[in-house]
Coordinates of C-alpha atoms in Angstrom, one line a residue:
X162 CA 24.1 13.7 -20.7
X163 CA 23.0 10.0 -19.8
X164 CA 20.0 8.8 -20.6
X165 CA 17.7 9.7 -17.5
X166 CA 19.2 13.3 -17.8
X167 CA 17.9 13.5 -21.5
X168 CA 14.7 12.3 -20.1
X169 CA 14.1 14.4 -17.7
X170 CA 15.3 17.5 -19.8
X171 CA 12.7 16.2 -22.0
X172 CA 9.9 16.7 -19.3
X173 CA 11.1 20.2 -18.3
X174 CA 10.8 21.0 -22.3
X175 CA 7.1 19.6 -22.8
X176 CA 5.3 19.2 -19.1
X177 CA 2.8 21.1 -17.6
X178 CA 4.4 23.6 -15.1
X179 CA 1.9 22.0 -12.7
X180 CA 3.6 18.5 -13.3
X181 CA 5.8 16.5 -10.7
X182 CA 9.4 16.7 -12.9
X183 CA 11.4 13.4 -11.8
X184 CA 14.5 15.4 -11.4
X185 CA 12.9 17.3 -8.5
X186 CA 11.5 14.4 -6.8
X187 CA 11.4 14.7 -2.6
X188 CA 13.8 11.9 -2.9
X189 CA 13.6 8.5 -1.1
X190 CA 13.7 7.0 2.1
X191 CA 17.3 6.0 1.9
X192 CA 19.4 7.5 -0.4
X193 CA 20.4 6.1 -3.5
X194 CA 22.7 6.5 -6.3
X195 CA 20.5 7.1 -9.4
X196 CA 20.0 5.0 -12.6
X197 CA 22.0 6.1 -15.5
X198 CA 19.1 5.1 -17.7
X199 CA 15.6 5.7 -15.8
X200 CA 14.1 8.4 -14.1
X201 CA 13.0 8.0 -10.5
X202 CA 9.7 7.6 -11.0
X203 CA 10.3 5.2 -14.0
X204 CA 12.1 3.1 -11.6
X205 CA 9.6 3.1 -8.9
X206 CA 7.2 1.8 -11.5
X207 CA 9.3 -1.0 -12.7
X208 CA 10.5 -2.0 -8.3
X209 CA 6.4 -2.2 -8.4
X210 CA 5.8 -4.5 -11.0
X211 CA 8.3 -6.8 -10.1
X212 CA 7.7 -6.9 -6.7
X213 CA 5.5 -9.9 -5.0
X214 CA 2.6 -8.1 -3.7
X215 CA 1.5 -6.8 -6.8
X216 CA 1.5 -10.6 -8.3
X217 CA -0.5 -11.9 -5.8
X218 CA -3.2 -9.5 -6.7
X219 CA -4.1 -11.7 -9.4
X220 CA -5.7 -13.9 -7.0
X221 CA -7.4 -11.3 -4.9
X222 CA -11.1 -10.1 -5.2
X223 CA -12.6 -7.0 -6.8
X224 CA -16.1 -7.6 -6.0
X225 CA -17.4 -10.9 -6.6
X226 CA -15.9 -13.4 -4.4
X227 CA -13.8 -15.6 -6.3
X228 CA -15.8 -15.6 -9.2
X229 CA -15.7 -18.4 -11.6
X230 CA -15.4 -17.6 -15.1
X231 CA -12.2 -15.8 -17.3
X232 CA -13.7 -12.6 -17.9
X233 CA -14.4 -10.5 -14.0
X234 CA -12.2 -8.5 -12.7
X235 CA -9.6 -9.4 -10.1
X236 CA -7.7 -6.4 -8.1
X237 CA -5.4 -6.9 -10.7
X238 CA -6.9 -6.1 -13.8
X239 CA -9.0 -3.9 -11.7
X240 CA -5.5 -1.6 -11.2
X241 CA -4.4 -2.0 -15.0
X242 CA -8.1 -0.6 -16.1
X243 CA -6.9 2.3 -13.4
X244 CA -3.9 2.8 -14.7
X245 CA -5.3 3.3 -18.1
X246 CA -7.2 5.5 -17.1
X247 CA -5.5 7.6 -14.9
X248 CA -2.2 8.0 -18.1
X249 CA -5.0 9.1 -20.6
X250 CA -5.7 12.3 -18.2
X251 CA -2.2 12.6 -17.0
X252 CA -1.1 12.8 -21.3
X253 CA -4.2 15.2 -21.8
X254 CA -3.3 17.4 -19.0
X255 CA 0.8 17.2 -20.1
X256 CA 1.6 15.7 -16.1
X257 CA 4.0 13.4 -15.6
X258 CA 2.5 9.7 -17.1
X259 CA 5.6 7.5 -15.1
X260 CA 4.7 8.8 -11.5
X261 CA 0.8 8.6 -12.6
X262 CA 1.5 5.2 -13.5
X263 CA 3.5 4.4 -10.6
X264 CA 1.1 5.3 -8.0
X265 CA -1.7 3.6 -9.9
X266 CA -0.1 0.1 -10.2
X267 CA 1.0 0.3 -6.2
X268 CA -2.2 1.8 -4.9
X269 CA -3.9 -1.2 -4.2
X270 CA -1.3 -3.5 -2.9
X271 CA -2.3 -3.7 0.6
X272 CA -5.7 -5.0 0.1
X273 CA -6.9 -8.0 2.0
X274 CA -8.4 -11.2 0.4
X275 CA -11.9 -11.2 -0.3
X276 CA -12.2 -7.4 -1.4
X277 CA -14.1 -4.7 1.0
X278 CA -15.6 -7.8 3.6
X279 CA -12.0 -9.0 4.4
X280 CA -10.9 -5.2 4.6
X281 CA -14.3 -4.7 7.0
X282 CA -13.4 -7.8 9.0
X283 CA -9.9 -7.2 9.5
X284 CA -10.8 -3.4 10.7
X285 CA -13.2 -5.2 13.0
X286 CA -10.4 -7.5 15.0
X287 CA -7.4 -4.5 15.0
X288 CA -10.2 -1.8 16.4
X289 CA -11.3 -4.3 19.2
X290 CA -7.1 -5.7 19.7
X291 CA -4.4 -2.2 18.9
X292 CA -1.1 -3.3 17.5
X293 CA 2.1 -3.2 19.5
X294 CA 2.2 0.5 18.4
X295 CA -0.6 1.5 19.4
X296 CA -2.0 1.6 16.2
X297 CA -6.0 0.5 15.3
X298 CA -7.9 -0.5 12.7
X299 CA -7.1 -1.6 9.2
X300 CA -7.2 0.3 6.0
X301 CA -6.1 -0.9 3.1
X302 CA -4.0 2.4 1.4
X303 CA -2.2 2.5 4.9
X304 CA -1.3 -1.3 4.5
X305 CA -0.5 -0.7 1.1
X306 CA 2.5 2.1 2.0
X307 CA 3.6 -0.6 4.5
X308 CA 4.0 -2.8 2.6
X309 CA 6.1 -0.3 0.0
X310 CA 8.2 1.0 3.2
X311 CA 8.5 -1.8 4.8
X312 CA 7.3 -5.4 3.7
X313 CA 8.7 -6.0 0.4
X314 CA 12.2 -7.4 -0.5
X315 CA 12.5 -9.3 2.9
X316 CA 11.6 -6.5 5.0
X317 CA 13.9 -3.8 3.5
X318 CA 10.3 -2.5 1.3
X319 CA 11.1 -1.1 -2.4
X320 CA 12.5 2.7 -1.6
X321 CA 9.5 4.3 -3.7
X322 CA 9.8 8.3 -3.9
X323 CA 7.7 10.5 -1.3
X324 CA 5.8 11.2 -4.4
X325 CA 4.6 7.6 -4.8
X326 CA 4.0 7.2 -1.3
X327 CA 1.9 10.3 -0.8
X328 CA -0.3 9.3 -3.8
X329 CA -1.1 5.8 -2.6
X330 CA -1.7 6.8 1.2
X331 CA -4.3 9.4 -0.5
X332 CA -5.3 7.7 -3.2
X333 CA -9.1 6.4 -1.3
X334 CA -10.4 9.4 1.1
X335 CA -9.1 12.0 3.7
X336 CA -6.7 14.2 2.4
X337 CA -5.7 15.0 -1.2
X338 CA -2.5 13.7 -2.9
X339 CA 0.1 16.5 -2.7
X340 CA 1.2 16.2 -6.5
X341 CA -1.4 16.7 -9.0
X342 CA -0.4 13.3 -10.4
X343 CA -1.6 11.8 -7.1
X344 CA -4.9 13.6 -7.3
X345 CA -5.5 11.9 -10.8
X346 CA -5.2 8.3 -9.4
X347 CA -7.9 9.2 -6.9
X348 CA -10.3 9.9 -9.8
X349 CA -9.3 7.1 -12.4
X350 CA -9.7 4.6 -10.0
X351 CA -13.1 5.9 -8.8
X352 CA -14.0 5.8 -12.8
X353 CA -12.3 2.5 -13.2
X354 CA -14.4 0.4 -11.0
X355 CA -17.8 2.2 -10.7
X356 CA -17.9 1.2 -14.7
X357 CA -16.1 -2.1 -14.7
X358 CA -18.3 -3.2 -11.9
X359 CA -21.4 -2.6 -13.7
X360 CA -20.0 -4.8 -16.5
X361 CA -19.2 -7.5 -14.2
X362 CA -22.9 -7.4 -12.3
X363 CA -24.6 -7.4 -15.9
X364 CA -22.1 -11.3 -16.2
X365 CA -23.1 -12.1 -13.3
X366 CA -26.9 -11.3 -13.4
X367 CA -27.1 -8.9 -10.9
X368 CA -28.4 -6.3 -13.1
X369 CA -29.2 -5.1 -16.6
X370 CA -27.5 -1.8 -18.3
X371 CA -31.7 -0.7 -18.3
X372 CA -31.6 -1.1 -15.7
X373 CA -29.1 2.5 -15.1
X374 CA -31.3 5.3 -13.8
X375 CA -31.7 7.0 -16.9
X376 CA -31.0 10.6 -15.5
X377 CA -27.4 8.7 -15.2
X378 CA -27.8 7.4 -18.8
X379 CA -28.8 10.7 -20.3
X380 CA -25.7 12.3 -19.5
X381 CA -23.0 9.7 -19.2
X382 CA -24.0 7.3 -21.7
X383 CA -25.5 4.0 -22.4
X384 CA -22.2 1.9 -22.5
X385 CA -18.5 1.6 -20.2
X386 CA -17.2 3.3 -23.1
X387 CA -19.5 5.8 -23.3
X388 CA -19.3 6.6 -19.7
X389 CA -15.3 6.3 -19.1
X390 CA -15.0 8.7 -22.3
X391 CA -17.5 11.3 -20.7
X392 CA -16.1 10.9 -17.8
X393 CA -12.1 11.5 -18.7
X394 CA -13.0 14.4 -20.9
X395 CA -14.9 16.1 -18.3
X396 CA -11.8 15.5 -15.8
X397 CA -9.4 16.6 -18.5
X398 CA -11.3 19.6 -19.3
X399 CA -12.0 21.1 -15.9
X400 CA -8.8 20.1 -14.3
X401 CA -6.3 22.0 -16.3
X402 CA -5.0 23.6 -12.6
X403 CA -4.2 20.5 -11.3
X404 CA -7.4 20.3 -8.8
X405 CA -9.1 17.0 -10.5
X406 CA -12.8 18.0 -10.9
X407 CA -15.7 17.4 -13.1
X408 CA -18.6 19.7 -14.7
X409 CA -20.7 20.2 -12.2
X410 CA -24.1 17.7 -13.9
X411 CA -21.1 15.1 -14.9
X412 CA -20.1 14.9 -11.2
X413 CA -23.8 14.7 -9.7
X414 CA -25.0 11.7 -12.5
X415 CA -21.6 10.2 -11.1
X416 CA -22.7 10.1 -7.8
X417 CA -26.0 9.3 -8.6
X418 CA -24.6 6.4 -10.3
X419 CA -21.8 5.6 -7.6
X420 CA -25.0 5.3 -5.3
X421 CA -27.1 3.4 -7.5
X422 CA -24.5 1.0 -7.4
X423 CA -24.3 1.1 -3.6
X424 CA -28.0 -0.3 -3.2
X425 CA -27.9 -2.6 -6.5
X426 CA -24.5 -4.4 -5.9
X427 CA -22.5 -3.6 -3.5
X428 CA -24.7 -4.2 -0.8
X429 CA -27.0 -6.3 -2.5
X430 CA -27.8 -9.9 -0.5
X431 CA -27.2 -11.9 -3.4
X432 CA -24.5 -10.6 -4.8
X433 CA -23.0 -10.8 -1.1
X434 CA -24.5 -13.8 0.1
X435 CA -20.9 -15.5 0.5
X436 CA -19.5 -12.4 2.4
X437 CA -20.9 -13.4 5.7
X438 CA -18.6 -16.1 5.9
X439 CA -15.6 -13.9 5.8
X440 CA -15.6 -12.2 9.4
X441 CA -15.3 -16.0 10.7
X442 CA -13.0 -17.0 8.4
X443 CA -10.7 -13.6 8.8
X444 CA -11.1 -13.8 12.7
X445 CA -9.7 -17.6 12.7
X446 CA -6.7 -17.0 10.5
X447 CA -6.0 -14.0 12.8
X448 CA -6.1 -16.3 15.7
X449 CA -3.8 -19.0 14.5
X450 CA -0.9 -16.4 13.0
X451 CA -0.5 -15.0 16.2
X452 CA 1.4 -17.7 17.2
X453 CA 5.2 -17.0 16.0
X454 CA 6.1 -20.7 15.1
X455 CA 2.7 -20.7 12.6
X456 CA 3.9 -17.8 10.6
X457 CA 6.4 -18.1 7.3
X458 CA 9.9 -17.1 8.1
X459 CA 9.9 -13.6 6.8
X460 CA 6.7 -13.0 9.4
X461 CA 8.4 -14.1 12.2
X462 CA 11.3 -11.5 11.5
X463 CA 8.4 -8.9 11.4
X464 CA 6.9 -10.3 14.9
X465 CA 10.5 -9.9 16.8
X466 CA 10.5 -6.8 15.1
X467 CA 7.1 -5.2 15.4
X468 CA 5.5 -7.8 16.8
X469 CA 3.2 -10.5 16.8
X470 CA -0.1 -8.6 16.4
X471 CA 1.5 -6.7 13.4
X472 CA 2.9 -10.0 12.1
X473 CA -0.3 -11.4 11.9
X474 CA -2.0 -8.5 10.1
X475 CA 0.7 -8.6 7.5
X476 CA 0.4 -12.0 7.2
X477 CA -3.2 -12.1 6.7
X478 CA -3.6 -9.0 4.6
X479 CA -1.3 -10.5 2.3
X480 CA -2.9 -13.4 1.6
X481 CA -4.7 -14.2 -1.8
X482 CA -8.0 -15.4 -1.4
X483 CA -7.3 -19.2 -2.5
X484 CA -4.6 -19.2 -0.1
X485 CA -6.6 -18.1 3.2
X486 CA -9.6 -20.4 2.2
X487 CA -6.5 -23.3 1.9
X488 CA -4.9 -22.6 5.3
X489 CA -8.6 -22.2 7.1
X490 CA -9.4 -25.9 6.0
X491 CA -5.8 -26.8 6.5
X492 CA -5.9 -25.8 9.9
X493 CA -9.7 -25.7 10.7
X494 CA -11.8 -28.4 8.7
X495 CA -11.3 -32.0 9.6
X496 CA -9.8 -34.2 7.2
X497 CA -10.6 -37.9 6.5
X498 CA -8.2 -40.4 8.7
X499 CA -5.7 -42.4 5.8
X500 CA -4.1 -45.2 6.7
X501 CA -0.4 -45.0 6.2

């Protein structure tokens, strides 16, 4: 036996029966000749982090826009804290950890710059004008399997499992994943950022950990540790069937304090105040990519293709948010005459 075979003899021997094995994976859009050394899942995880989408989301925002200072979260470290998470109940609950981790690190991938408003603007503008395909509207997990299937590596996309696929498209709302490894990344990342956004509100002066309901408090904790721990034991010790679920006064102070969060932050005017600039800013960078000769080469391959409305929607949901405020002033803000 190579070394994949060992592997996944290895995850037949000590997995869950519930688990996803690699070696019975749905298999790939295009077939391919597997990797003497890694598993399938293994290698979608490593196509993943090597791929250009999930480097730009370095620059993209969590929920402060563009925040200045080291320390808040970007989508980035926002889908390592997920990934974390989201291995710890995989190893608890003996499921597969690589296709966990896999789905985790690609979930967020097609996310727009400037967080949840660009997401909301860009939904706005492809509700009111339909792609070529008759497609509307803009979500973010849908754009993040496009990009998978069909973006990446100069428009032949990374060749991710079914498995991987099916966990990021169902990784936000609608239906649940179809392996329980997909159902896990649903939950880790709603623990990720529910927690690592009250740490970044409490940087940023938005609010004060006293200032937690205290029926939350009481039963999660008084700290992000406190609360992740609660919250992963609770997942790992009512979801040994492989239907991710919490105790039922763990999930209520969750969505107590998912909705306490809601009014406090996520909607809160100050916190937002820059947000209402987005809609314009989205709506004027929409405007100039639909012309062919303004888009980077590999978009213009995608508007002969699929054309230019769905160019432009790639082009724009890719951006980083440095980069779409750059190419607004670039194209929109007047600059000072220089003499030459």
């Amino acid at each position: 036996m190579n070394i994949r075979e060992q592997t996944e003899k290895i995850e037949q021997t000590i997995l869950s029966p519930l688990a996803t094995l690699a070696c019975r994976t749905a298999g790939r859009q295009y077939p391919e000749e597997e990797d003497d050394l890694r598993t399938a899942f293994q290698r979608d995880r490593d196509r993943i982090i090597h791929c250009k989408s999930f480097r730009r989301l370095k620059h993209k925002t969590q929920v402060f826009l563009s925040p200045e200072g080291d320390h808040y979260r970007t989508r980035l470290t926002h889908t390592l804290e997920v990934a974390q998470i989201a291995r710890t109940i995989a190893r608890c609950l003996r499921l597969n950890e690589d296709l966990t981790e896999a789905i985790s690190l690609a979930h967020d991938l097609g996310h727009t710059p400037f967080g949840h408003a660009g997401e909301h603007a860009l939904n706005e503008i492809c509700s009111v004008s339909p792609m070529e395909d008759g497609s509307s509207g803009f979500r973010h997990y849908e754009q993040s399997v496009r990009i998978v299937e069909r973006l990446e590596k100069n428009g032949h996309g990374l060749n991710l499992t079914a498995e991987v696929r099916d966990g990021i498209l169902c990784h936000t709302c609608g239906a649940q994943a179809k392996t329980p490894e997909g159902r896990i990344v649903r939950v880790a990342d709603r623990i990720a950022y529910i927690n690592h956004d009250i740490e970044d509100s409490e940087r940023a002066g938005i609010l004060r950990e006293d200032q937690l309901p205290e029926s939350v408090t009481a039963v999660l904790g008084h700290s992000k540790r406190e609360r992740i721990d609660r919250l992963v034991r609770s997942v790992v010790r009512c979801s040994t069937d492989g239907v991710m679920r919490m105790e039922p006064e763990i999930q209520k102070a969750f969505d107590d304090l998912h909705a306490f969060m809601y009014a406090s932050v996520y909607v809160n005017p100050h916190a937002k105040s820059e947000e209402k600039k987005i809609p314009l800013v989205i709506e004027k960078l929409y405007e100039y990519a639909q012309v062919s000769e303004h888009l980077p080469e590999d978009m213009r391959r995608i508007a002969k293709e699929d054309g230019v409305r769905r160019a432009a929607v790639d082009y724009i949901a890719g951006m980083t948010d440095p980069y779409a405020v750059e190419l607004f002033e670039r194209v929109y803000v007047p600059h000072a005459w220089q003499h030459r």
